[in-house]
PDB file of C-alpha atoms and ligand atoms in Angstrom:
ATOM      1  CA  MET A 272     -18.055 -22.623  12.998  1.00 77.00           C
ATOM      2  CA  GLY A 273     -19.474 -19.309  11.867  1.00 90.00           C
ATOM      3  CA  VAL A 274     -19.243 -16.277  14.125  1.00 96.00           C
ATOM      4  CA  VAL A 275     -22.795 -15.452  13.040  1.00 97.00           C
ATOM      5  CA  ILE A 276     -25.274 -18.124  11.946  1.00 98.00           C
ATOM      6  CA  ALA A 277     -28.730 -16.970  10.895  1.00 98.00           C
ATOM      7  CA  GLU A 278     -31.387 -19.591  10.237  1.00 98.00           C
ATOM      8  CA  HIS A 279     -34.678 -18.380   8.760  1.00 98.00           C
ATOM      9  CA  VAL A 280     -34.568 -15.203  10.828  1.00 98.00           C
ATOM     10  CA  ARG A 281     -37.728 -13.114  10.694  1.00 98.00           C
ATOM     11  CA  LYS A 282     -38.521  -9.788  12.271  1.00 98.00           C
ATOM     12  CA  ILE A 283     -41.969  -8.316  12.373  1.00 97.00           C
ATOM     13  CA  TYR A 284     -42.567  -4.862  13.851  1.00 96.00           C
ATOM     14  CA  ARG A 285     -46.042  -4.286  15.166  1.00 92.00           C
ATOM     15  CA  ALA A 286     -47.527  -0.887  15.816  1.00 86.00           C
ATOM     16  CA  GLY A 287     -51.215  -1.146  16.651  1.00 88.00           C
ATOM     17  CA  GLU A 288     -52.973  -2.627  13.625  1.00 90.00           C
ATOM     18  CA  THR A 289     -49.977  -2.279  11.336  1.00 93.00           C
ATOM     19  CA  GLU A 290     -47.351  -4.949  10.803  1.00 94.00           C
ATOM     20  CA  VAL A 291     -44.073  -4.510   8.974  1.00 94.00           C
ATOM     21  CA  GLU A 292     -42.123  -7.616   8.108  1.00 96.00           C
ATOM     22  CA  ALA A 293     -38.602  -6.155   8.089  1.00 97.00           C
ATOM     23  CA  LEU A 294     -36.862  -9.545   7.678  1.00 98.00           C
ATOM     24  CA  ARG A 295     -38.628 -12.376   5.866  1.00 98.00           C
ATOM     25  CA  GLY A 296     -36.627 -15.449   6.810  1.00 97.00           C
ATOM     26  CA  VAL A 297     -32.951 -14.778   6.114  1.00 98.00           C
ATOM     27  CA  SER A 298     -30.281 -17.479   6.410  1.00 97.00           C
ATOM     28  CA  PHE A 299     -26.525 -17.024   6.144  1.00 97.00           C
ATOM     29  CA  GLU A 300     -23.281 -17.762   7.926  1.00 97.00           C
ATOM     30  CA  ILE A 301     -20.362 -15.393   8.583  1.00 97.00           C
ATOM     31  CA  ALA A 302     -16.901 -16.908   9.077  1.00 95.00           C
ATOM     32  CA  ALA A 303     -14.376 -15.662  11.646  1.00 94.00           C
ATOM     33  CA  ALA A 304     -12.102 -12.805  10.553  1.00 93.00           C
ATOM     34  CA  SER A 305     -14.208 -11.950   7.547  1.00 93.00           C
ATOM     35  CA  PHE A 306     -15.044  -8.500   6.207  1.00 92.00           C
ATOM     36  CA  VAL A 307     -18.691  -8.685   5.249  1.00 94.00           C
ATOM     37  CA  SER A 308     -21.078  -6.062   3.986  1.00 94.00           C
ATOM     38  CA  PHE A 309     -24.860  -6.029   3.774  1.00 95.00           C
ATOM     39  CA  VAL A 310     -26.049  -3.739   1.018  1.00 94.00           C
ATOM     40  CA  GLY A 311     -29.510  -2.829  -0.149  1.00 92.00           C
ATOM     41  CA  PRO A 312     -31.853   0.103  -0.557  1.00 91.00           C
ATOM     42  CA  SER A 313     -33.185   2.114   2.344  1.00 91.00           C
ATOM     43  CA  GLY A 314     -35.827   0.104   4.203  1.00 94.00           C
ATOM     44  CA  SER A 315     -34.496  -3.275   3.060  1.00 95.00           C
ATOM     45  CA  GLY A 316     -33.789  -4.437   6.626  1.00 96.00           C
ATOM     46  CA  LYS A 317     -30.053  -3.718   7.110  1.00 96.00           C
ATOM     47  CA  THR A 318     -30.334  -1.898  10.435  1.00 95.00           C
ATOM     48  CA  THR A 319     -32.878  -4.416  11.705  1.00 97.00           C
ATOM     49  CA  LEU A 320     -30.480  -7.257  10.939  1.00 97.00           C
ATOM     50  CA  LEU A 321     -27.488  -5.602  12.638  1.00 96.00           C
ATOM     51  CA  ASN A 322     -29.631  -4.787  15.674  1.00 94.00           C
ATOM     52  CA  LEU A 323     -30.618  -8.459  15.970  1.00 96.00           C
ATOM     53  CA  ILE A 324     -27.011  -9.663  15.625  1.00 96.00           C
ATOM     54  CA  GLY A 325     -25.990  -7.045  18.204  1.00 94.00           C
ATOM     55  CA  CYS A 326     -28.669  -8.206  20.674  1.00 93.00           C
ATOM     56  CA  LEU A 327     -30.404  -4.828  20.665  1.00 90.00           C
ATOM     57  CA  ASP A 328     -33.575  -6.646  19.690  1.00 92.00           C
ATOM     58  CA  THR A 329     -34.703 -10.267  19.229  1.00 94.00           C
ATOM     59  CA  PRO A 330     -36.018 -12.082  16.132  1.00 96.00           C
ATOM     60  CA  SER A 331     -39.757 -12.807  15.825  1.00 96.00           C
ATOM     61  CA  ALA A 332     -38.909 -16.269  14.486  1.00 97.00           C
ATOM     62  CA  GLY A 333     -35.908 -18.310  13.433  1.00 97.00           C
ATOM     63  CA  ARG A 334     -32.615 -18.851  15.139  1.00 97.00           C
ATOM     64  CA  LEU A 335     -29.629 -16.539  15.438  1.00 97.00           C
ATOM     65  CA  THR A 336     -26.313 -17.746  16.847  1.00 97.00           C
ATOM     66  CA  VAL A 337     -23.581 -15.199  17.604  1.00 96.00           C
ATOM     67  CA  CYS A 338     -20.125 -16.227  18.854  1.00 94.00           C
ATOM     68  CA  GLY A 339     -21.544 -19.653  19.751  1.00 94.00           C
ATOM     69  CA  THR A 340     -24.477 -18.296  21.780  1.00 94.00           C
ATOM     70  CA  ASP A 341     -28.097 -18.587  20.690  1.00 95.00           C
ATOM     71  CA  VAL A 342     -29.134 -14.942  21.046  1.00 94.00           C
ATOM     72  CA  SER A 343     -32.676 -15.411  19.676  1.00 91.00           C
ATOM     73  CA  THR A 344     -34.104 -15.696  23.140  1.00 87.00           C
ATOM     74  CA  LEU A 345     -31.750 -13.595  25.279  1.00 89.00           C
ATOM     75  CA  GLY A 346     -33.580 -11.066  27.414  1.00 85.00           C
ATOM     76  CA  ARG A 347     -32.643  -7.386  27.539  1.00 84.00           C
ATOM     77  CA  SER A 348     -30.107  -7.539  30.313  1.00 88.00           C
ATOM     78  CA  ALA A 349     -28.518 -10.832  29.219  1.00 89.00           C
ATOM     79  CA  GLY A 350     -28.317  -9.386  25.701  1.00 88.00           C
ATOM     80  CA  ALA A 351     -26.622  -6.231  26.939  1.00 87.00           C
ATOM     81  CA  GLY A 352     -24.117  -8.253  28.946  1.00 87.00           C
ATOM     82  CA  PHE A 353     -23.354 -10.485  25.990  1.00 89.00           C
ATOM     83  CA  ARG A 354     -22.928  -7.466  23.697  1.00 89.00           C
ATOM     84  CA  GLY A 355     -20.515  -5.846  26.156  1.00 85.00           C
ATOM     85  CA  GLN A 356     -18.290  -8.900  26.229  1.00 86.00           C
ATOM     86  CA  GLU A 357     -18.273  -9.955  22.587  1.00 90.00           C
ATOM     87  CA  ILE A 358     -19.380  -7.131  20.320  1.00 94.00           C
ATOM     88  CA  GLY A 359     -18.333  -3.634  19.297  1.00 92.00           C
ATOM     89  CA  PHE A 360     -21.209  -1.637  17.826  1.00 90.00           C
ATOM     90  CA  ILE A 361     -20.790   1.444  15.638  1.00 88.00           C
ATOM     91  CA  PHE A 362     -24.146   3.173  15.373  1.00 83.00           C
ATOM     92  CA  GLN A 363     -25.234   5.252  12.430  1.00 77.00           C
ATOM     93  CA  ASP A 364     -25.876   8.268  14.670  1.00 79.00           C
ATOM     94  CA  PHE A 365     -22.720   7.673  16.810  1.00 83.00           C
ATOM     95  CA  ASN A 366     -24.478   7.520  20.207  1.00 88.00           C
ATOM     96  CA  LEU A 367     -21.672   9.333  22.022  1.00 94.00           C
ATOM     97  CA  LEU A 368     -22.488  10.340  25.577  1.00 94.00           C
ATOM     98  CA  PRO A 369     -22.704  14.160  25.559  1.00 95.00           C
ATOM     99  CA  VAL A 370     -21.580  14.628  29.169  1.00 96.00           C
ATOM    100  CA  LEU A 371     -18.350  12.695  28.637  1.00 96.00           C
ATOM    101  CA  THR A 372     -15.238  13.920  26.824  1.00 97.00           C
ATOM    102  CA  VAL A 373     -13.861  12.184  23.738  1.00 97.00           C
ATOM    103  CA  TYR A 374     -11.377  10.355  25.990  1.00 97.00           C
ATOM    104  CA  GLU A 375     -14.070   9.322  28.461  1.00 96.00           C
ATOM    105  CA  ASN A 376     -16.406   8.107  25.713  1.00 96.00           C
ATOM    106  CA  VAL A 377     -13.736   5.728  24.422  1.00 96.00           C
ATOM    107  CA  GLU A 378     -12.808   4.677  27.956  1.00 95.00           C
ATOM    108  CA  TYR A 379     -16.429   3.984  28.911  1.00 93.00           C
ATOM    109  CA  PRO A 380     -16.766   0.347  27.725  1.00 91.00           C
ATOM    110  CA  LEU A 381     -13.454  -0.585  29.390  1.00 91.00           C
ATOM    111  CA  LEU A 382     -14.581   1.009  32.618  1.00 88.00           C
ATOM    112  CA  MET A 383     -18.211  -0.088  32.728  1.00 81.00           C
ATOM    113  CA  VAL A 384     -18.226  -3.457  31.038  1.00 77.00           C
ATOM    114  CA  ARG A 385     -14.718  -4.858  31.186  1.00 75.00           C
ATOM    115  CA  LYS A 386     -13.432  -3.326  34.416  1.00 82.00           C
ATOM    116  CA  THR A 387      -9.978  -3.015  32.872  1.00 85.00           C
ATOM    117  CA  PRO A 388      -7.251  -1.696  35.250  1.00 91.00           C
ATOM    118  CA  GLU A 389      -6.393   2.020  34.988  1.00 92.00           C
ATOM    119  CA  ALA A 390      -2.932   1.842  33.381  1.00 93.00           C
ATOM    120  CA  GLN A 391      -4.032  -0.616  30.704  1.00 94.00           C
ATOM    121  CA  ARG A 392      -7.178   1.412  30.100  1.00 95.00           C
ATOM    122  CA  ARG A 393      -5.221   4.579  29.498  1.00 96.00           C
ATOM    123  CA  GLU A 394      -2.768   2.859  27.153  1.00 96.00           C
ATOM    124  CA  ARG A 395      -5.567   1.383  25.051  1.00 94.00           C
ATOM    125  CA  VAL A 396      -7.689   4.532  24.897  1.00 97.00           C
ATOM    126  CA  LEU A 397      -4.736   6.672  23.810  1.00 97.00           C
ATOM    127  CA  ARG A 398      -3.631   4.085  21.235  1.00 93.00           C
ATOM    128  CA  LEU A 399      -7.099   3.952  19.664  1.00 91.00           C
ATOM    129  CA  LEU A 400      -7.550   7.738  19.707  1.00 94.00           C
ATOM    130  CA  ASP A 401      -4.182   8.034  17.974  1.00 92.00           C
ATOM    131  CA  ALA A 402      -5.173   5.404  15.404  1.00 86.00           C
ATOM    132  CA  VAL A 403      -8.299   7.349  14.410  1.00 86.00           C
ATOM    133  CA  GLY A 404      -6.460  10.690  14.494  1.00 88.00           C
ATOM    134  CA  MET A 405      -8.378  12.100  17.487  1.00 94.00           C
ATOM    135  CA  LEU A 406      -5.653  12.320  20.115  1.00 96.00           C
ATOM    136  CA  GLU A 407      -5.497  16.112  20.019  1.00 97.00           C
ATOM    137  CA  GLN A 408      -9.263  16.366  20.560  1.00 97.00           C
ATOM    138  CA  LYS A 409      -9.345  14.017  23.523  1.00 98.00           C
ATOM    139  CA  ASP A 410     -10.529  16.575  26.085  1.00 98.00           C
ATOM    140  CA  LYS A 411     -13.310  18.019  23.934  1.00 98.00           C
ATOM    141  CA  TYR A 412     -16.980  17.172  24.328  1.00 97.00           C
ATOM    142  CA  PRO A 413     -19.053  15.665  21.489  1.00 96.00           C
ATOM    143  CA  ASP A 414     -20.805  18.974  20.755  1.00 96.00           C
ATOM    144  CA  GLN A 415     -17.397  20.600  20.150  1.00 97.00           C
ATOM    145  CA  ILE A 416     -16.363  18.270  17.312  1.00 95.00           C
ATOM    146  CA  SER A 417     -17.656  17.637  13.783  1.00 90.00           C
ATOM    147  CA  GLY A 418     -19.827  14.731  12.591  1.00 85.00           C
ATOM    148  CA  GLY A 419     -16.859  13.014  10.981  1.00 84.00           C
ATOM    149  CA  GLN A 420     -14.839  13.375  14.173  1.00 89.00           C
ATOM    150  CA  LYS A 421     -17.711  11.919  16.222  1.00 91.00           C
ATOM    151  CA  GLN A 422     -17.773   8.942  13.912  1.00 86.00           C
ATOM    152  CA  ARG A 423     -14.035   8.408  14.423  1.00 88.00           C
ATOM    153  CA  VAL A 424     -14.557   8.486  18.199  1.00 93.00           C
ATOM    154  CA  ALA A 425     -17.392   5.965  17.811  1.00 92.00           C
ATOM    155  CA  VAL A 426     -15.046   3.697  15.864  1.00 89.00           C
ATOM    156  CA  ALA A 427     -12.365   3.988  18.567  1.00 92.00           C
ATOM    157  CA  ARG A 428     -14.962   3.193  21.244  1.00 94.00           C
ATOM    158  CA  ALA A 429     -16.160   0.095  19.346  1.00 92.00           C
ATOM    159  CA  LEU A 430     -12.627  -1.232  18.871  1.00 90.00           C
ATOM    160  CA  VAL A 431     -11.121  -0.396  22.273  1.00 92.00           C
ATOM    161  CA  THR A 432     -12.351  -3.617  23.908  1.00 90.00           C
ATOM    162  CA  GLU A 433     -10.861  -5.670  21.039  1.00 89.00           C
ATOM    163  CA  PRO A 434     -14.189  -7.442  20.510  1.00 93.00           C
ATOM    164  CA  LYS A 435     -14.519 -10.638  18.474  1.00 93.00           C
ATOM    165  CA  LEU A 436     -17.223  -9.110  16.333  1.00 96.00           C
ATOM    166  CA  VAL A 437     -17.704  -5.524  15.211  1.00 95.00           C
ATOM    167  CA  LEU A 438     -21.041  -4.407  13.796  1.00 95.00           C
ATOM    168  CA  ALA A 439     -21.163  -1.118  11.950  1.00 93.00           C
ATOM    169  CA  ASP A 440     -24.326   0.447  10.606  1.00 92.00           C
ATOM    170  CA  GLU A 441     -23.296   2.672   7.679  1.00 88.00           C
ATOM    171  CA  PRO A 442     -20.035   3.585   9.429  1.00 84.00           C
ATOM    172  CA  THR A 443     -18.714   5.931   6.761  1.00 80.00           C
ATOM    173  CA  ALA A 444     -21.981   7.708   5.934  1.00 78.00           C
ATOM    174  CA  ASN A 445     -20.790  10.923   7.598  1.00 75.00           C
ATOM    175  CA  LEU A 446     -17.099  10.765   6.762  1.00 78.00           C
ATOM    176  CA  ASP A 447     -15.080  12.576   4.122  1.00 79.00           C
ATOM    177  CA  HIS A 448     -13.120  10.437   1.704  1.00 80.00           C
ATOM    178  CA  ALA A 449      -9.773  10.570   3.538  1.00 81.00           C
ATOM    179  CA  THR A 450     -11.308   9.739   6.925  1.00 78.00           C
ATOM    180  CA  ALA A 451     -13.402   6.908   5.462  1.00 81.00           C
ATOM    181  CA  ALA A 452     -10.239   5.393   3.966  1.00 82.00           C
ATOM    182  CA  LEU A 453      -8.454   5.756   7.315  1.00 80.00           C
ATOM    183  CA  VAL A 454     -11.289   4.098   9.200  1.00 80.00           C
ATOM    184  CA  ILE A 455     -11.500   1.215   6.726  1.00 83.00           C
ATOM    185  CA  ALA A 456      -7.721   0.693   6.849  1.00 85.00           C
ATOM    186  CA  LEU A 457      -7.821   0.673  10.660  1.00 81.00           C
ATOM    187  CA  MET A 458     -10.549  -1.970  10.666  1.00 85.00           C
ATOM    188  CA  LYS A 459      -8.676  -4.163   8.189  1.00 88.00           C
ATOM    189  CA  ARG A 460      -5.516  -3.912  10.263  1.00 86.00           C
ATOM    190  CA  MET A 461      -7.472  -4.976  13.314  1.00 83.00           C
ATOM    191  CA  ARG A 462      -8.996  -7.873  11.442  1.00 89.00           C
ATOM    192  CA  ASP A 463      -5.531  -9.034  10.349  1.00 89.00           C
ATOM    193  CA  GLN A 464      -4.013  -8.605  13.817  1.00 84.00           C
ATOM    194  CA  PHE A 465      -6.810  -9.939  16.053  1.00 83.00           C
ATOM    195  CA  ARG A 466      -8.958 -11.929  13.585  1.00 89.00           C
ATOM    196  CA  THR A 467     -11.846  -9.602  14.404  1.00 92.00           C
ATOM    197  CA  THR A 468     -14.940 -10.194  12.291  1.00 95.00           C
ATOM    198  CA  PHE A 469     -16.423  -7.049  10.721  1.00 94.00           C
ATOM    199  CA  VAL A 470     -20.018  -6.834   9.564  1.00 95.00           C
ATOM    200  CA  PHE A 471     -21.230  -3.629   7.929  1.00 92.00           C
ATOM    201  CA  SER A 472     -24.300  -2.233   6.388  1.00 93.00           C
ATOM    202  CA  THR A 473     -23.604   0.360   3.769  1.00 87.00           C
ATOM    203  CA  HIS A 474     -24.478   2.190   0.599  1.00 79.00           C
ATOM    204  CA  ASP A 475     -20.911   3.420   0.362  1.00 78.00           C
ATOM    205  CA  PRO A 476     -19.070   2.042  -2.708  1.00 77.00           C
ATOM    206  CA  ARG A 477     -15.750   2.596  -0.854  1.00 74.00           C
ATOM    207  CA  ILE A 478     -16.736   0.007   1.748  1.00 77.00           C
ATOM    208  CA  VAL A 479     -18.496  -2.263  -0.712  1.00 81.00           C
ATOM    209  CA  GLY A 480     -15.214  -2.312  -2.654  1.00 81.00           C
ATOM    210  CA  GLU A 481     -13.292  -3.364   0.461  1.00 82.00           C
ATOM    211  CA  ALA A 482     -15.721  -6.067   1.570  1.00 88.00           C
ATOM    212  CA  GLU A 483     -14.782  -9.654   0.808  1.00 90.00           C
ATOM    213  CA  ILE A 484     -18.332 -10.908   0.946  1.00 93.00           C
ATOM    214  CA  ILE A 485     -21.366  -8.874  -0.032  1.00 94.00           C
ATOM    215  CA  HIS A 486     -24.891  -9.903   0.895  1.00 95.00           C
ATOM    216  CA  THR A 487     -27.719  -8.059  -0.818  1.00 95.00           C
ATOM    217  CA  LEU A 488     -30.959  -7.410   1.051  1.00 96.00           C
ATOM    218  CA  GLU A 489     -34.120  -6.386  -0.748  1.00 95.00           C
ATOM    219  CA  ASP A 490     -37.396  -5.891   1.046  1.00 96.00           C
ATOM    220  CA  GLY A 491     -36.341  -8.113   3.942  1.00 97.00           C
ATOM    221  CA  GLU A 492     -34.989 -10.937   1.818  1.00 97.00           C
ATOM    222  CA  LEU A 493     -31.447 -11.988   1.000  1.00 97.00           C
ATOM    223  CA  THR A 494     -31.367 -11.857  -2.792  1.00 96.00           C
ATOM    224  CA  GLY A 495     -27.697 -12.440  -3.496  1.00 93.00           C
ATOM    225  CA  SER A 496     -24.291 -13.125  -1.999  1.00 93.00           C
ATOM    226  CA  THR A 497     -21.000 -12.552  -3.776  1.00 91.00           C
ATOM    227  CA  SER A 498     -17.335 -12.940  -2.844  1.00 91.00           C
ATOM    228  CA  GLN A 499     -14.753 -10.662  -4.310  1.00 83.00           C
ATOM    229  CA  GLY A 500     -10.989 -10.152  -4.571  1.00 69.00           C
ATOM    230  CA  GLY A 501      -8.543 -11.334  -1.883  1.00 51.00           C
ATOM    231  CA  ALA A 502     -11.131 -12.986   0.358  1.00 43.00           C
ATOM    232  CA  ASN A 503      -9.219 -14.939   2.992  1.00 45.00           C
ATOM    233  CA  GLY A 504     -12.120 -17.050   4.172  1.00 40.00           C
TER     234      GLY A 504
HETATM  235  P1  ADP B 152     -32.519  -0.181   6.358  1.00 68.37           P
HETATM  236  O1  ADP B 152     -31.549  -0.104   7.487  1.00 68.37           O
HETATM  237  O2  ADP B 152     -32.086  -1.133   5.274  1.00 68.37           O
HETATM  238  O3  ADP B 152     -32.866   1.170   5.807  1.00 68.37           O
HETATM  239  P2  ADP B 152     -34.463  -0.921   8.411  1.00 68.37           P
HETATM  240  O4  ADP B 152     -33.999  -2.177   9.014  1.00 68.37           O
HETATM  241  O5  ADP B 152     -34.225   0.340   9.156  1.00 68.37           O
HETATM  242  O6  ADP B 152     -33.886  -0.810   6.908  1.00 68.37           O
HETATM  243  O7  ADP B 152     -36.028  -1.013   8.139  1.00 68.37           O
HETATM  244  C1  ADP B 152     -36.653  -2.136   7.524  1.00 68.37           C
HETATM  245  C2  ADP B 152     -38.166  -1.954   7.555  1.00 68.37           C
HETATM  246  O8  ADP B 152     -38.631  -2.049   8.887  1.00 68.37           O
HETATM  247  C3  ADP B 152     -38.636  -0.604   7.034  1.00 68.37           C
HETATM  248  O9  ADP B 152     -39.857  -0.801   6.371  1.00 68.37           O
HETATM  249  C4  ADP B 152     -38.812   0.193   8.305  1.00 68.37           C
HETATM  250  O10 ADP B 152     -39.786   1.195   8.118  1.00 68.37           O
HETATM  251  C5  ADP B 152     -39.297  -0.856   9.278  1.00 68.37           C
HETATM  252  N1  ADP B 152     -38.897  -0.567  10.669  1.00 68.37           N
HETATM  253  C6  ADP B 152     -37.621  -0.438  11.141  1.00 68.37           C
HETATM  254  N2  ADP B 152     -37.610  -0.208  12.458  1.00 68.37           N
HETATM  255  C7  ADP B 152     -38.919  -0.200  12.854  1.00 68.37           C
HETATM  256  C8  ADP B 152     -39.564  -0.026  14.117  1.00 68.37           C
HETATM  257  N3  ADP B 152     -38.886   0.164  15.237  1.00 68.37           N
HETATM  258  N4  ADP B 152     -40.942  -0.062  14.120  1.00 68.37           N
HETATM  259  C9  ADP B 152     -41.642  -0.278  13.000  1.00 68.37           C
HETATM  260  N5  ADP B 152     -41.085  -0.450  11.774  1.00 68.37           N
HETATM  261  C10 ADP B 152     -39.745  -0.420  11.701  1.00 68.37           C
HETATM  262 MG1   MG B 153     -30.481   1.512   8.228  1.00 68.37          MG
END
């Protein structure tokens, strides 16, 4: 069964008199361990879709099933709990906590959501910081590192819980070429090792090139889906 199953999902934002239909009934299925990218112009609904899959918001209509749970109707706190257990989210603007160090930011989900024991926590945090090349910066605060470095920390934080599903909203938008390649390679390795499912939104041809399945969104509608090279289902 698909890790994500969307059936006629719609999202309408209302602000006073104005209504924006950000998703106009999209249906698709994402298989376990796949590397999937949603592409499309700005305003086409990519962030909206990832936010729905990540339980940051709920659909206005339709049904959305994530890791076997119908998330269409989960309330705020149930959604947050579900996200903490199943999903790693890499936000476009990083969302690092400014009062915590790099190390503490990556440790946070293990501490707050998973309640992982200290020794195991430390081992995992250091391993992930090493993997994204941020070990030497571990005691710095977010405002002492660059945008690209923040993004690498955000990636480490999303992966540290070894979630089943990782959602990444334009994850390489602020990365230089070498770092983007490193981050993509790290994600692929994780997919191969843990069968993690990765779902991106991106404009970045480097990620589009790495994706096995590409869904195109235009004005809230899914207008095309293609598979490319080496897809392993
Ligand atoms: P993308 O990520 O592809 O750029 P978004 O999902 O951010 O697209 O936006 C899709 C549409 O929904 C756009 O027209 C955007 O202006 C609108 N939109 C997104 N978020 C909100 C919101 N919170 N309130 C009202 N309109 C929104
Ligand atoms: Mg967006």
